[in-house]
Amino acid sequence: MEIFIERIIAFFSSLAIIFANFLGVNPPTEKVEKFRVTAYVVATQNYFEGSLHTEDFDIITDAILFGCARFDSEGNVLCDEDTLETSLANLRKVIGDRDVNISINLLGPGGHTDSDVWEDQMEAQSDEHNKAFSSGVLEDNIIALLDKYDFDGVHFDYEYPLSNKAWRYFNDFIVSLDKKLGSYTLGVACSDWNIKFSSESIQAIDTFELMLYDMSDKNGRHSTYEDMVKGAPKSGLCGIPLEKTNIGLPFYARPSDMSAYWYDYVSYYDKIDENGWYHCDNINKDFWFNTPDVIEKKTDFAINNGFGGVMIWHYNCDLPSSHEYSLLGAINTAVENNY
């Protein structure tokens, strides 16, 4: 009954946000007590000292170490130990004695198919994930990794289980893992268009990273504020409590035709025009960036609509937060203005 009530509250909270924004009024929601600022930190880009900025961790509350650990279809957890250990040591050094949670992200196995059809590729990937989720050993192997490196939790980026079968395996695994995690936290990334978590897995998961990017509007702008406003309430409509949801913010841009290019903000921030556009002569494509004003506005929305926090993909795409054009600095401005 408690789970059912939580899902109903989440549903109607999201409806209130939708109607409030349609009418142009403030939604009847309360801010969370502690607003999260979660950052994916790519391990290979933090291998050398100096790639992390200590002042940033006065703002970041949660870090997800990404790209150095995975699991295979047999349920084994595999690590690039040198990259993991060096990057983790660098991360802990700049964090110091601050209260910042560090989770390890685990990527799963790829699929085996010759098909060029995206849905076939995702189904083949799901087949391999399903084997791992039902192996009976993955849970204990994950906990062994968390114990060994003293992480605060584990995080999954299993973004596109498409079939009901794949979702059933994923949900059952999440519930099984949570029963063994104890005080370790559990997080997952998800897309606003593909949320099929069971009531039990929603209760088991501590944070949902809602990936509101890799989409463009009719003008080719990548991940606009308007599209975020449309996408953010969908987690609640699917029964996820808003306080568990972190709204994803892109610290990069895609071209207006959404072809396979990802340009980080730090490399182009001083070349972006007053409307957020950058034209790349080398490939003759236009990129629209989330500039500090957009990021601050999105963070304001997350705070004032009762969401638990924001999520950054990814940390290494930004300037130090002390820089006047930093996106993380813009997040901090919104937080300071609201708390």
CSV table of C-alpha atoms in Angstrom, one decimal:
chain,number,residue,atom,x,y,z
A,1,MET,CA,0.0,0.0,0.0
A,2,GLU,CA,2.9,2.4,0.8
A,3,ILE,CA,4.4,1.8,-2.6
A,4,PHE,CA,1.1,2.5,-4.3
A,5,ILE,CA,0.6,5.7,-2.4
A,6,GLU,CA,4.1,6.9,-3.3
A,7,ARG,CA,3.4,6.3,-7.0
A,8,ILE,CA,0.0,8.2,-6.8
A,9,ILE,CA,1.7,11.1,-5.1
A,10,ALA,CA,4.4,11.2,-7.8
A,11,PHE,CA,1.8,11.1,-10.5
A,12,PHE,CA,-0.3,13.9,-9.2
A,13,SER,CA,2.8,16.0,-8.3
A,14,SER,CA,3.9,15.8,-12.0
A,15,LEU,CA,0.4,16.7,-13.2
A,16,ALA,CA,0.5,19.8,-11.0
A,17,ILE,CA,3.8,20.8,-12.6
A,18,ILE,CA,2.4,20.3,-16.1
A,19,PHE,CA,-0.7,22.4,-15.4
A,20,ALA,CA,1.3,25.1,-13.5
A,21,ASN,CA,3.7,25.5,-16.3
A,22,PHE,CA,0.8,25.6,-18.8
A,23,LEU,CA,-0.9,28.3,-16.9
A,24,GLY,CA,2.3,30.2,-16.2
A,25,VAL,CA,2.0,30.0,-12.4
A,26,ASN,CA,4.2,28.5,-9.6
A,27,PRO,CA,3.5,24.8,-8.9
A,28,PRO,CA,2.3,23.9,-5.4
A,29,THR,CA,5.4,21.9,-4.5
A,30,GLU,CA,8.0,22.1,-1.8
A,31,LYS,CA,11.8,22.2,-2.3
A,32,VAL,CA,13.8,19.2,-1.1
A,33,GLU,CA,15.8,19.9,2.0
A,34,LYS,CA,19.2,19.1,0.4
A,35,PHE,CA,19.4,19.6,-3.3
A,36,ARG,CA,21.7,17.2,-5.1
A,37,VAL,CA,24.3,18.2,-7.7
A,38,THR,CA,25.5,14.9,-9.2
A,39,ALA,CA,28.4,14.8,-11.7
A,40,TYR,CA,29.6,12.0,-13.9
A,41,VAL,CA,33.4,12.0,-13.7
A,42,VAL,CA,35.0,10.1,-16.6
A,43,ALA,CA,37.9,8.1,-15.1
A,44,THR,CA,40.2,8.2,-18.2
A,45,GLN,CA,40.0,12.0,-18.2
A,46,ASN,CA,40.9,12.3,-14.5
A,47,TYR,CA,43.9,10.0,-14.7
A,48,PHE,CA,46.4,12.9,-14.3
A,49,GLU,CA,46.5,15.4,-11.4
A,50,GLY,CA,45.2,18.8,-12.3
A,51,SER,CA,42.2,17.6,-14.2
A,52,LEU,CA,39.9,18.1,-11.2
A,53,HIS,CA,39.3,21.4,-9.5
A,54,THR,CA,38.9,21.3,-5.7
A,55,GLU,CA,36.5,24.3,-5.6
A,56,ASP,CA,34.0,22.4,-7.7
A,57,PHE,CA,33.4,20.0,-4.9
A,58,ASP,CA,32.0,22.8,-2.7
A,59,ILE,CA,29.1,22.5,-5.2
A,60,ILE,CA,29.0,18.9,-6.3
A,61,THR,CA,27.3,16.6,-3.7
A,62,ASP,CA,27.6,13.3,-5.5
A,63,ALA,CA,30.2,12.0,-8.0
A,64,ILE,CA,29.7,9.0,-10.3
A,65,LEU,CA,33.1,7.5,-11.5
A,66,PHE,CA,32.5,6.4,-15.0
A,67,GLY,CA,34.2,4.3,-17.6
A,68,CYS,CA,36.6,2.0,-15.6
A,69,ALA,CA,34.3,-0.9,-14.5
A,70,ARG,CA,31.8,-3.2,-16.1
A,71,PHE,CA,30.2,-6.6,-15.8
A,72,ASP,CA,30.0,-9.4,-18.3
A,73,SER,CA,27.1,-11.8,-19.2
A,74,GLU,CA,28.3,-14.3,-16.7
A,75,GLY,CA,28.0,-11.8,-13.8
A,76,ASN,CA,31.7,-11.1,-13.4
A,77,VAL,CA,32.8,-7.6,-12.5
A,78,LEU,CA,35.8,-6.4,-14.5
A,79,CYS,CA,37.9,-3.3,-13.9
A,80,ASP,CA,40.7,-1.4,-15.4
A,81,GLU,CA,42.4,-1.3,-12.0
A,82,ASP,CA,45.1,1.2,-12.8
A,83,THR,CA,42.6,3.7,-14.2
A,84,LEU,CA,40.1,3.1,-11.4
A,85,GLU,CA,42.6,3.4,-8.6
A,86,THR,CA,44.4,6.4,-10.0
A,87,SER,CA,41.3,8.3,-10.9
A,88,LEU,CA,39.7,7.5,-7.6
A,89,ALA,CA,42.7,8.6,-5.7
A,90,ASN,CA,42.8,11.9,-7.6
A,91,LEU,CA,39.0,12.4,-6.9
A,92,ARG,CA,39.4,11.7,-3.2
A,93,LYS,CA,42.4,14.1,-3.0
A,94,VAL,CA,40.4,17.1,-4.4
A,95,ILE,CA,37.3,16.3,-2.4
A,96,GLY,CA,39.3,16.1,0.9
A,97,ASP,CA,37.1,16.1,3.9
A,98,ARG,CA,33.9,17.3,2.2
A,99,ASP,CA,30.8,15.2,2.4
A,100,VAL,CA,30.6,14.1,-1.2
A,101,ASN,CA,29.3,10.6,-2.1
A,102,ILE,CA,31.3,8.6,-4.7
A,103,SER,CA,29.6,5.9,-6.7
A,104,ILE,CA,31.0,3.5,-9.3
A,105,ASN,CA,29.2,3.2,-12.6
A,106,LEU,CA,29.0,-0.3,-14.0
A,107,LEU,CA,28.5,-0.7,-17.8
A,108,GLY,CA,27.1,-4.0,-19.0
A,109,PRO,CA,28.0,-6.3,-21.9
A,110,GLY,CA,27.3,-5.5,-25.5
A,111,GLY,CA,25.1,-7.6,-27.8
A,112,HIS,CA,26.0,-10.0,-30.5
A,113,THR,CA,24.3,-9.2,-33.8
A,114,ASP,CA,25.1,-8.2,-37.4
A,115,SER,CA,21.9,-6.2,-37.7
A,116,ASP,CA,22.1,-2.5,-38.5
A,117,VAL,CA,18.7,-1.9,-37.0
A,118,TRP,CA,19.0,-0.1,-33.6
A,119,GLU,CA,16.1,-2.0,-32.0
A,120,ASP,CA,17.8,-5.3,-33.0
A,121,GLN,CA,21.0,-4.1,-31.4
A,122,MET,CA,19.3,-3.2,-28.2
A,123,GLU,CA,17.5,-6.5,-28.0
A,124,ALA,CA,20.8,-8.3,-28.5
A,125,GLN,CA,22.3,-6.2,-25.7
A,126,SER,CA,19.4,-7.0,-23.5
A,127,ASP,CA,19.9,-10.8,-24.0
A,128,GLU,CA,23.5,-10.4,-22.6
A,129,HIS,CA,22.3,-8.3,-19.7
A,130,ASN,CA,19.6,-10.8,-18.9
A,131,LYS,CA,22.2,-13.5,-18.6
A,132,ALA,CA,24.2,-11.4,-16.1
A,133,PHE,CA,21.1,-10.3,-14.1
A,134,SER,CA,20.0,-14.0,-13.7
A,135,SER,CA,23.5,-15.3,-13.1
A,136,GLY,CA,23.1,-15.4,-9.3
A,137,VAL,CA,26.6,-14.0,-8.7
A,138,LEU,CA,26.5,-10.5,-10.0
A,139,GLU,CA,25.1,-9.0,-6.8
A,140,ASP,CA,27.9,-10.4,-4.6
A,141,ASN,CA,30.5,-9.5,-7.1
A,142,ILE,CA,29.3,-5.9,-7.1
A,143,ILE,CA,29.4,-5.7,-3.3
A,144,ALA,CA,32.9,-7.1,-3.3
A,145,LEU,CA,33.9,-4.2,-5.6
A,146,LEU,CA,32.2,-1.6,-3.4
A,147,ASP,CA,33.9,-3.1,-0.3
A,148,LYS,CA,37.3,-3.2,-1.9
A,149,TYR,CA,37.4,0.4,-2.9
A,150,ASP,CA,35.1,1.8,-0.2
A,151,PHE,CA,32.6,3.3,-2.6
A,152,ASP,CA,29.4,4.8,-1.3
A,153,GLY,CA,27.2,3.1,-3.9
A,154,VAL,CA,26.8,1.7,-7.4
A,155,HIS,CA,25.2,3.2,-10.5
A,156,PHE,CA,23.8,1.7,-13.7
A,157,ASP,CA,23.5,3.2,-17.2
A,158,TYR,CA,21.3,0.5,-18.7
A,159,GLU,CA,19.3,3.0,-20.6
A,160,TYR,CA,17.4,1.1,-23.3
A,161,PRO,CA,15.8,-2.2,-22.2
A,162,LEU,CA,13.0,-2.1,-24.8
A,163,SER,CA,11.0,-5.3,-24.4
A,164,ASN,CA,8.9,-6.2,-21.4
A,165,LYS,CA,11.1,-9.3,-20.9
A,166,ALA,CA,14.2,-7.1,-20.6
A,167,TRP,CA,12.5,-4.8,-18.2
A,168,ARG,CA,11.4,-7.7,-16.1
A,169,TYR,CA,14.9,-9.1,-15.8
A,170,PHE,CA,16.3,-5.6,-15.0
A,171,ASN,CA,13.6,-4.9,-12.3
A,172,ASP,CA,14.1,-8.2,-10.7
A,173,PHE,CA,17.8,-7.8,-10.5
A,174,ILE,CA,17.5,-4.3,-9.0
A,175,VAL,CA,15.3,-5.6,-6.3
A,176,SER,CA,17.6,-8.6,-5.6
A,177,LEU,CA,20.7,-6.3,-5.5
A,178,ASP,CA,19.0,-3.8,-3.1
A,179,LYS,CA,18.3,-6.6,-0.6
A,180,LYS,CA,22.1,-7.2,-0.3
A,181,LEU,CA,23.4,-3.6,-0.5
A,182,GLY,CA,22.8,-2.6,3.0
A,183,SER,CA,23.9,1.1,3.4
A,184,TYR,CA,25.3,1.3,-0.1
A,185,THR,CA,23.3,3.5,-2.4
A,186,LEU,CA,21.8,2.4,-5.8
A,187,GLY,CA,21.3,4.7,-8.8
A,188,VAL,CA,20.2,4.3,-12.4
A,189,ALA,CA,20.1,6.5,-15.5
A,190,CYS,CA,16.9,6.5,-17.6
A,191,SER,CA,15.3,8.3,-20.5
A,192,ASP,CA,12.1,10.2,-20.2
A,193,TRP,CA,10.5,8.2,-23.1
A,194,ASN,CA,11.4,4.7,-21.8
A,195,ILE,CA,10.5,4.3,-18.1
A,196,LYS,CA,9.1,0.9,-17.1
A,197,PHE,CA,10.4,0.4,-13.6
A,198,SER,CA,8.3,-1.8,-11.3
A,199,SER,CA,6.9,-0.4,-8.0
A,200,GLU,CA,9.4,-2.6,-6.2
A,201,SER,CA,12.4,-1.4,-8.1
A,202,ILE,CA,11.4,2.2,-7.8
A,203,GLN,CA,11.3,1.7,-4.0
A,204,ALA,CA,14.8,0.0,-4.2
A,205,ILE,CA,16.5,2.7,-6.2
A,206,ASP,CA,17.8,5.8,-4.4
A,207,THR,CA,18.3,8.2,-7.3
A,208,PHE,CA,17.2,8.3,-11.0
A,209,GLU,CA,19.3,10.3,-13.4
A,210,LEU,CA,16.8,11.5,-16.0
A,211,MET,CA,18.7,12.0,-19.2
A,212,LEU,CA,17.0,15.0,-20.8
A,213,TYR,CA,19.4,15.5,-23.6
A,214,ASP,CA,20.4,14.1,-27.0
A,215,MET,CA,17.2,15.6,-28.4
A,216,SER,CA,16.6,18.7,-30.5
A,217,ASP,CA,13.7,21.1,-31.2
A,218,LYS,CA,12.4,22.1,-34.6
A,219,ASN,CA,15.2,24.7,-34.9
A,220,GLY,CA,17.9,22.2,-34.2
A,221,ARG,CA,18.6,23.4,-30.7
A,222,HIS,CA,19.9,20.7,-28.4
A,223,SER,CA,18.2,20.0,-25.1
A,224,THR,CA,16.3,23.3,-24.7
A,225,TYR,CA,14.7,24.5,-21.5
A,226,GLU,CA,11.3,24.1,-23.1
A,227,ASP,CA,12.0,20.4,-23.9
A,228,MET,CA,13.2,19.8,-20.4
A,229,VAL,CA,10.0,21.3,-19.0
A,230,LYS,CA,8.1,18.8,-21.1
A,231,GLY,CA,10.3,15.8,-20.3
A,232,ALA,CA,10.9,16.3,-16.6
A,233,PRO,CA,7.4,15.4,-15.3
A,234,LYS,CA,7.4,12.1,-17.1
A,235,SER,CA,9.4,10.4,-14.3
A,236,GLY,CA,6.6,11.3,-11.8
A,237,LEU,CA,3.9,10.3,-14.2
A,238,CYS,CA,5.6,6.8,-14.3
A,239,GLY,CA,5.5,6.7,-10.5
A,240,ILE,CA,9.0,7.8,-9.6
A,241,PRO,CA,9.0,10.3,-6.6
A,242,LEU,CA,10.3,13.7,-7.7
A,243,GLU,CA,12.7,13.8,-4.8
A,244,LYS,CA,14.5,10.8,-6.2
A,245,THR,CA,14.9,12.3,-9.7
A,246,ASN,CA,17.9,14.3,-10.8
A,247,ILE,CA,17.3,16.3,-14.0
A,248,GLY,CA,20.1,15.7,-16.5
A,249,LEU,CA,22.0,18.7,-17.8
A,250,PRO,CA,24.2,18.5,-20.9
A,251,PHE,CA,27.6,20.1,-20.6
A,252,TYR,CA,28.1,19.4,-24.4
A,253,ALA,CA,26.2,20.1,-27.6
A,254,ARG,CA,25.0,18.1,-30.6
A,255,PRO,CA,24.8,19.5,-34.1
A,256,SER,CA,21.4,20.7,-35.4
A,257,ASP,CA,21.0,17.6,-37.6
A,258,MET,CA,21.8,15.4,-34.5
A,259,SER,CA,24.5,13.6,-36.4
A,260,ALA,CA,27.2,11.7,-34.4
A,261,TYR,CA,29.2,14.7,-32.9
A,262,TRP,CA,29.5,15.7,-29.3
A,263,TYR,CA,31.3,19.0,-28.7
A,264,ASP,CA,32.2,19.8,-25.1
A,265,TYR,CA,31.4,23.2,-23.7
A,266,VAL,CA,34.9,24.0,-22.4
A,267,SER,CA,36.4,23.9,-25.8
A,268,TYR,CA,33.9,26.3,-27.4
A,269,TYR,CA,32.5,28.5,-24.7
A,270,ASP,CA,34.4,31.6,-26.0
A,271,LYS,CA,33.2,30.9,-29.6
A,272,ILE,CA,29.5,30.7,-28.9
A,273,ASP,CA,27.4,33.6,-30.2
A,274,GLU,CA,24.8,35.5,-28.2
A,275,ASN,CA,22.1,33.1,-29.1
A,276,GLY,CA,24.0,29.9,-28.0
A,277,TRP,CA,25.2,28.8,-31.5
A,278,TYR,CA,28.6,27.8,-32.7
A,279,HIS,CA,29.3,27.0,-36.4
A,280,CYS,CA,32.1,24.5,-37.0
A,281,ASP,CA,33.7,25.3,-40.4
A,282,ASN,CA,35.6,22.0,-40.4
A,283,ILE,CA,32.4,19.9,-40.7
A,284,ASN,CA,30.0,22.7,-41.7
A,285,LYS,CA,27.6,22.1,-38.9
A,286,ASP,CA,25.8,24.2,-36.3
A,287,PHE,CA,25.8,23.4,-32.6
A,288,TRP,CA,23.5,24.9,-29.9
A,289,PHE,CA,24.9,24.9,-26.4
A,290,ASN,CA,23.3,25.1,-23.0
A,291,THR,CA,25.0,28.3,-21.8
A,292,PRO,CA,25.2,29.4,-18.2
A,293,ASP,CA,21.8,31.3,-18.4
A,294,VAL,CA,20.1,28.1,-19.7
A,295,ILE,CA,21.7,25.9,-17.0
A,296,GLU,CA,20.8,28.3,-14.3
A,297,LYS,CA,17.2,28.4,-15.5
A,298,LYS,CA,17.0,24.6,-15.7
A,299,THR,CA,18.3,24.3,-12.2
A,300,ASP,CA,15.8,26.9,-10.9
A,301,PHE,CA,13.1,24.7,-12.5
A,302,ALA,CA,14.4,21.6,-10.8
A,303,ILE,CA,14.6,23.3,-7.4
A,304,ASN,CA,11.2,25.0,-7.5
A,305,ASN,CA,9.3,22.0,-8.8
A,306,GLY,CA,10.4,19.6,-6.0
A,307,PHE,CA,13.0,17.5,-7.9
A,308,GLY,CA,15.8,16.0,-5.9
A,309,GLY,CA,18.6,17.5,-7.9
A,310,VAL,CA,20.4,17.9,-11.2
A,311,MET,CA,22.8,15.6,-12.9
A,312,ILE,CA,25.8,16.7,-15.1
A,313,TRP,CA,26.9,14.8,-18.1
A,314,HIS,CA,29.8,15.2,-17.8
A,315,TYR,CA,32.1,17.0,-15.4
A,316,ASN,CA,35.1,17.2,-17.7
A,317,CYS,CA,33.2,19.2,-20.3
A,318,ASP,CA,33.2,22.4,-18.1
A,319,LEU,CA,35.4,25.1,-17.0
A,320,PRO,CA,36.4,25.4,-13.3
A,321,SER,CA,33.4,26.6,-11.3
A,322,SER,CA,35.4,29.7,-10.3
A,323,HIS,CA,35.4,30.8,-14.0
A,324,GLU,CA,32.7,33.4,-14.9
A,325,TYR,CA,31.4,31.2,-17.7
A,326,SER,CA,31.3,27.9,-15.8
A,327,LEU,CA,28.2,25.9,-16.1
A,328,LEU,CA,28.7,24.4,-12.7
A,329,GLY,CA,29.0,27.9,-11.4
A,330,ALA,CA,25.6,28.6,-12.9
A,331,ILE,CA,24.1,25.7,-11.1
A,332,ASN,CA,25.6,27.0,-7.9
A,333,THR,CA,24.1,30.5,-8.5
A,334,ALA,CA,20.7,28.9,-8.8
A,335,VAL,CA,21.2,26.9,-5.6
A,336,GLU,CA,22.4,29.9,-3.6
A,337,ASN,CA,19.5,32.0,-4.8
A,338,ASN,CA,17.0,29.4,-3.7
A,339,TYR,CA,18.4,28.1,-0.4
